[in-house]
PDB file of C-alpha atoms and ligand atoms in Angstrom:
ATOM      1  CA  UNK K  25     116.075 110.925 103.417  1.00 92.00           C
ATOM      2  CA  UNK K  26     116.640 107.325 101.672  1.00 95.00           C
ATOM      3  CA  UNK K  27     114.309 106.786  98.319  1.00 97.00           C
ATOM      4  CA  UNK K  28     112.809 103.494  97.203  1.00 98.00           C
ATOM      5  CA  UNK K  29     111.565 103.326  93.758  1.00 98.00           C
ATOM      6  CA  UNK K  30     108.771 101.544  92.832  1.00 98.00           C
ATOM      7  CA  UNK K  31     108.283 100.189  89.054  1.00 98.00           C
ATOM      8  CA  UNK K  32     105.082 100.815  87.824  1.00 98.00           C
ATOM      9  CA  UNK K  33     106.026 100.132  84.068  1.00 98.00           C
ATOM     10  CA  UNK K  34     103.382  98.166  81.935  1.00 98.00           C
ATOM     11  CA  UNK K  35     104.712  94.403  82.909  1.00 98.00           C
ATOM     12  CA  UNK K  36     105.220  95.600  87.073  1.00 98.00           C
ATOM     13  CA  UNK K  37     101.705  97.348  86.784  1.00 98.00           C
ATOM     14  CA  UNK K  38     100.236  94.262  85.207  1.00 98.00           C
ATOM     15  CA  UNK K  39     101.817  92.465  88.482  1.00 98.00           C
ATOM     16  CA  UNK K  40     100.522  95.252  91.067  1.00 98.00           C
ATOM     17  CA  UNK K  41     103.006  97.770  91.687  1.00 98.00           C
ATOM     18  CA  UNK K  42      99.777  99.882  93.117  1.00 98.00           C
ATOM     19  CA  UNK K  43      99.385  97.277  95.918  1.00 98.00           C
ATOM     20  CA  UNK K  44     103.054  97.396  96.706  1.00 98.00           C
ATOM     21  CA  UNK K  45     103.161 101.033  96.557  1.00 98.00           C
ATOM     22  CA  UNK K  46     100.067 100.848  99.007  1.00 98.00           C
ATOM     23  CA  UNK K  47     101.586  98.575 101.100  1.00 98.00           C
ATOM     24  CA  UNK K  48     104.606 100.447 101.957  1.00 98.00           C
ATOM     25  CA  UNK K  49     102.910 103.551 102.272  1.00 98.00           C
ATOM     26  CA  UNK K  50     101.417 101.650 105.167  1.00 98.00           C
ATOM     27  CA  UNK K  51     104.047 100.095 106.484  1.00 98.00           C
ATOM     28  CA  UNK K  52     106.342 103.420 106.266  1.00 98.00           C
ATOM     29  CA  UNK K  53     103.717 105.210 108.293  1.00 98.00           C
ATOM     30  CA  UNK K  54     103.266 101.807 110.879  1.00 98.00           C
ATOM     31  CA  UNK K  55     107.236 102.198 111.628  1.00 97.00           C
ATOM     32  CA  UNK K  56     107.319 105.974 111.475  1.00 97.00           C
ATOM     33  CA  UNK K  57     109.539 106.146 108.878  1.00 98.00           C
ATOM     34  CA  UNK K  58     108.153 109.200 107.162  1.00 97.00           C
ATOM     35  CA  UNK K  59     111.191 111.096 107.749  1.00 97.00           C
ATOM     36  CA  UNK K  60     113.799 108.676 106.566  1.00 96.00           C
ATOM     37  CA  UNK K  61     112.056 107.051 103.653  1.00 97.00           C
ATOM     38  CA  UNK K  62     110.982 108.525 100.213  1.00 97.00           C
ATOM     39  CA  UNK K  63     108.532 106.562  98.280  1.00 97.00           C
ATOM     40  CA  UNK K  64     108.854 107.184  94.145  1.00 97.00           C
ATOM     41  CA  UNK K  65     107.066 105.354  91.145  1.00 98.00           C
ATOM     42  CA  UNK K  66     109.496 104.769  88.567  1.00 97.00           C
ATOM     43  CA  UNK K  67     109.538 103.928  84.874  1.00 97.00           C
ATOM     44  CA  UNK K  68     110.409 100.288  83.743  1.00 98.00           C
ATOM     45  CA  UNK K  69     113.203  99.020  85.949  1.00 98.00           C
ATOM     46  CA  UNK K  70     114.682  96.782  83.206  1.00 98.00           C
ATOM     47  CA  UNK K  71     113.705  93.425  85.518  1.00 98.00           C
ATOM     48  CA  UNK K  72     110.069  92.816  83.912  1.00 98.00           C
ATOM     49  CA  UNK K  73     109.855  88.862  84.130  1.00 98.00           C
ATOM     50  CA  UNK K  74     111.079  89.411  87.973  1.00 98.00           C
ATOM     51  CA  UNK K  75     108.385  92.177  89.097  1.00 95.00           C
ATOM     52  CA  UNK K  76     107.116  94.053  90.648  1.00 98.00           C
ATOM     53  CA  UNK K  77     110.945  95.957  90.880  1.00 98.00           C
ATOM     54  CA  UNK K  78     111.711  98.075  93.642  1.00 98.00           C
ATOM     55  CA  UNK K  79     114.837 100.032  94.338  1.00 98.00           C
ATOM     56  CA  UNK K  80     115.969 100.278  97.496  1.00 96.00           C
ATOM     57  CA  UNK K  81     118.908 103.205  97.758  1.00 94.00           C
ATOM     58  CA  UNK K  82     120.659 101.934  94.601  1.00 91.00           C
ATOM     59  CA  UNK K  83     119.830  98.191  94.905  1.00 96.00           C
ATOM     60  CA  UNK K  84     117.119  96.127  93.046  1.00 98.00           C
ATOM     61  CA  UNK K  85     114.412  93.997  95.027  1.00 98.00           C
ATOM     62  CA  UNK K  86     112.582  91.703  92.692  1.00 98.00           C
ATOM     63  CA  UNK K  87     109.672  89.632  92.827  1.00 98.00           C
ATOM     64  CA  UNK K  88     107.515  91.927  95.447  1.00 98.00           C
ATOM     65  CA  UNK K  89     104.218  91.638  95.609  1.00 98.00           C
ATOM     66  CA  UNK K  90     101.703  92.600  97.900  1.00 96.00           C
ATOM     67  CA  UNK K  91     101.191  89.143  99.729  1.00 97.00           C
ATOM     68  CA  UNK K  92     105.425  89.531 100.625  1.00 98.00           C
ATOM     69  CA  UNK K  93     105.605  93.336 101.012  1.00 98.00           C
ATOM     70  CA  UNK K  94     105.531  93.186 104.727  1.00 98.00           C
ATOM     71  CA  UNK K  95     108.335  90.604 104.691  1.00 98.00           C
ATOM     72  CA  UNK K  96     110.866  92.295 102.202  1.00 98.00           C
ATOM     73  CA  UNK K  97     109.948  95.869 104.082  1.00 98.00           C
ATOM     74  CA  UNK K  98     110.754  94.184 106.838  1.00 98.00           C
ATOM     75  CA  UNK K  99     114.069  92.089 105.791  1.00 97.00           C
ATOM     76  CA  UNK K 100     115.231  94.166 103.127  1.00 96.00           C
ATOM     77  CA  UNK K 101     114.265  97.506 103.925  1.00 96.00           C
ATOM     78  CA  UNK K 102     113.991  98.343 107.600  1.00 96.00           C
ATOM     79  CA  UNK K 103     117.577  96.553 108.660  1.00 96.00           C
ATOM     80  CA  UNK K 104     119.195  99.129 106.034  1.00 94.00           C
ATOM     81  CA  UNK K 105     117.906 102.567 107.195  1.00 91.00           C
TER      82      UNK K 105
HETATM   83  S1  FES I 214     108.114  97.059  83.974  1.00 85.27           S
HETATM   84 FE1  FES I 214     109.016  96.923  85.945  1.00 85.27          FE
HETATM   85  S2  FES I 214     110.995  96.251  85.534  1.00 85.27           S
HETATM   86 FE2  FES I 214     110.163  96.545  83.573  1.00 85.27          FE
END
Protein backbone atom coordinates (compact mmCIF):
# COMPACT_ATOMS: atom_id res chain seq x y z
CA UNK A 1 0.00 0.00 0.00
CA UNK A 2 1.58 3.47 -1.33
CA UNK A 3 0.19 6.76 0.72
CA UNK A 4 -0.40 10.19 -0.78
CA UNK A 5 -0.80 12.97 1.57
CA UNK A 6 -2.94 15.61 1.05
CA UNK A 7 -2.33 19.21 2.77
CA UNK A 8 -5.23 20.53 4.17
CA UNK A 9 -3.37 23.25 6.31
CA UNK A 10 -5.07 26.78 6.50
CA UNK A 11 -3.33 28.32 3.11
CA UNK A 12 -3.99 24.55 1.01
CA UNK A 13 -7.61 24.56 2.55
CA UNK A 14 -8.10 28.14 1.53
CA UNK A 15 -6.99 26.72 -2.10
CA UNK A 16 -9.31 23.44 -1.92
CA UNK A 17 -7.53 20.60 -0.65
CA UNK A 18 -11.32 19.12 -0.06
CA UNK A 19 -11.85 19.12 -3.87
CA UNK A 20 -8.53 17.46 -4.45
CA UNK A 21 -9.05 15.05 -1.78
CA UNK A 22 -12.53 14.41 -3.55
CA UNK A 23 -11.13 14.12 -6.68
CA UNK A 24 -8.76 11.41 -6.05
CA UNK A 25 -11.02 9.56 -4.02
CA UNK A 26 -12.75 9.34 -7.37
CA UNK A 27 -10.24 8.76 -9.47
CA UNK A 28 -8.60 5.98 -7.03
CA UNK A 29 -11.89 4.15 -7.12
CA UNK A 30 -12.28 4.86 -11.34
CA UNK A 31 -8.71 2.96 -11.71
CA UNK A 32 -9.28 0.46 -8.93
CA UNK A 33 -6.61 1.45 -7.04
CA UNK A 34 -8.11 0.92 -3.63
CA UNK A 35 -5.67 -1.64 -2.79
CA UNK A 36 -2.47 0.07 -3.75
CA UNK A 37 -3.20 3.63 -2.79
CA UNK A 38 -3.73 5.25 0.71
CA UNK A 39 -5.29 8.59 0.76
CA UNK A 40 -4.18 10.85 4.11
CA UNK A 41 -4.89 14.63 4.98
CA UNK A 42 -1.89 16.07 6.32
CA UNK A 43 -0.87 19.12 8.33
CA UNK A 44 0.87 22.11 6.52
CA UNK A 45 3.29 20.70 3.98
CA UNK A 46 5.72 23.65 4.29
CA UNK A 47 4.88 24.66 0.31
CA UNK A 48 1.86 27.20 1.12
CA UNK A 49 2.33 29.81 -1.82
CA UNK A 50 2.55 26.50 -4.18
CA UNK A 51 -0.78 24.63 -2.94
CA UNK A 52 -2.69 22.66 -2.67
CA UNK A 53 0.59 20.12 -1.60
CA UNK A 54 0.32 16.59 -2.07
CA UNK A 55 2.81 13.90 -1.27
CA UNK A 56 3.15 11.28 -3.35
CA UNK A 57 5.37 8.27 -1.56
CA UNK A 58 7.98 10.76 -0.28
CA UNK A 59 7.80 13.35 -3.12
CA UNK A 60 5.99 16.78 -3.19
CA UNK A 61 3.34 17.67 -6.01
CA UNK A 62 2.52 21.33 -5.93
CA UNK A 63 0.08 23.49 -7.41
CA UNK A 64 -2.98 20.77 -7.57
CA UNK A 65 -6.13 21.80 -7.79
CA UNK A 66 -9.22 20.32 -8.65
CA UNK A 67 -9.49 21.60 -12.37
CA UNK A 68 -5.70 19.52 -12.86
CA UNK A 69 -6.31 16.61 -10.44
CA UNK A 70 -7.17 14.24 -13.17
CA UNK A 71 -4.01 15.22 -15.05
CA UNK A 72 -1.34 15.02 -12.18
CA UNK A 73 -3.29 11.58 -10.95
CA UNK A 74 -2.82 10.64 -14.11
CA UNK A 75 0.97 11.83 -14.95
CA UNK A 76 2.30 11.88 -11.63
CA UNK A 77 0.59 9.33 -9.80
CA UNK A 78 -0.64 6.37 -11.80
CA UNK A 79 2.88 5.86 -13.92
CA UNK A 80 4.55 5.40 -10.29
CA UNK A 81 2.43 2.64 -8.64
S1 LIG B 1 -0.79 24.82 4.14
FE1 LIG B 1 -0.34 23.33 2.63
S2 LIG B 1 1.77 23.50 2.38
FE2 LIG B 1 1.35 24.85 4.00
Amino acid sequence: MKNIKICIGSSCHLKGAEEVIEAFQKLIKEYNLENEIELYASFCLNNCTDGVSVMRWDEKILSVCSKNARDVFDREIVPYI
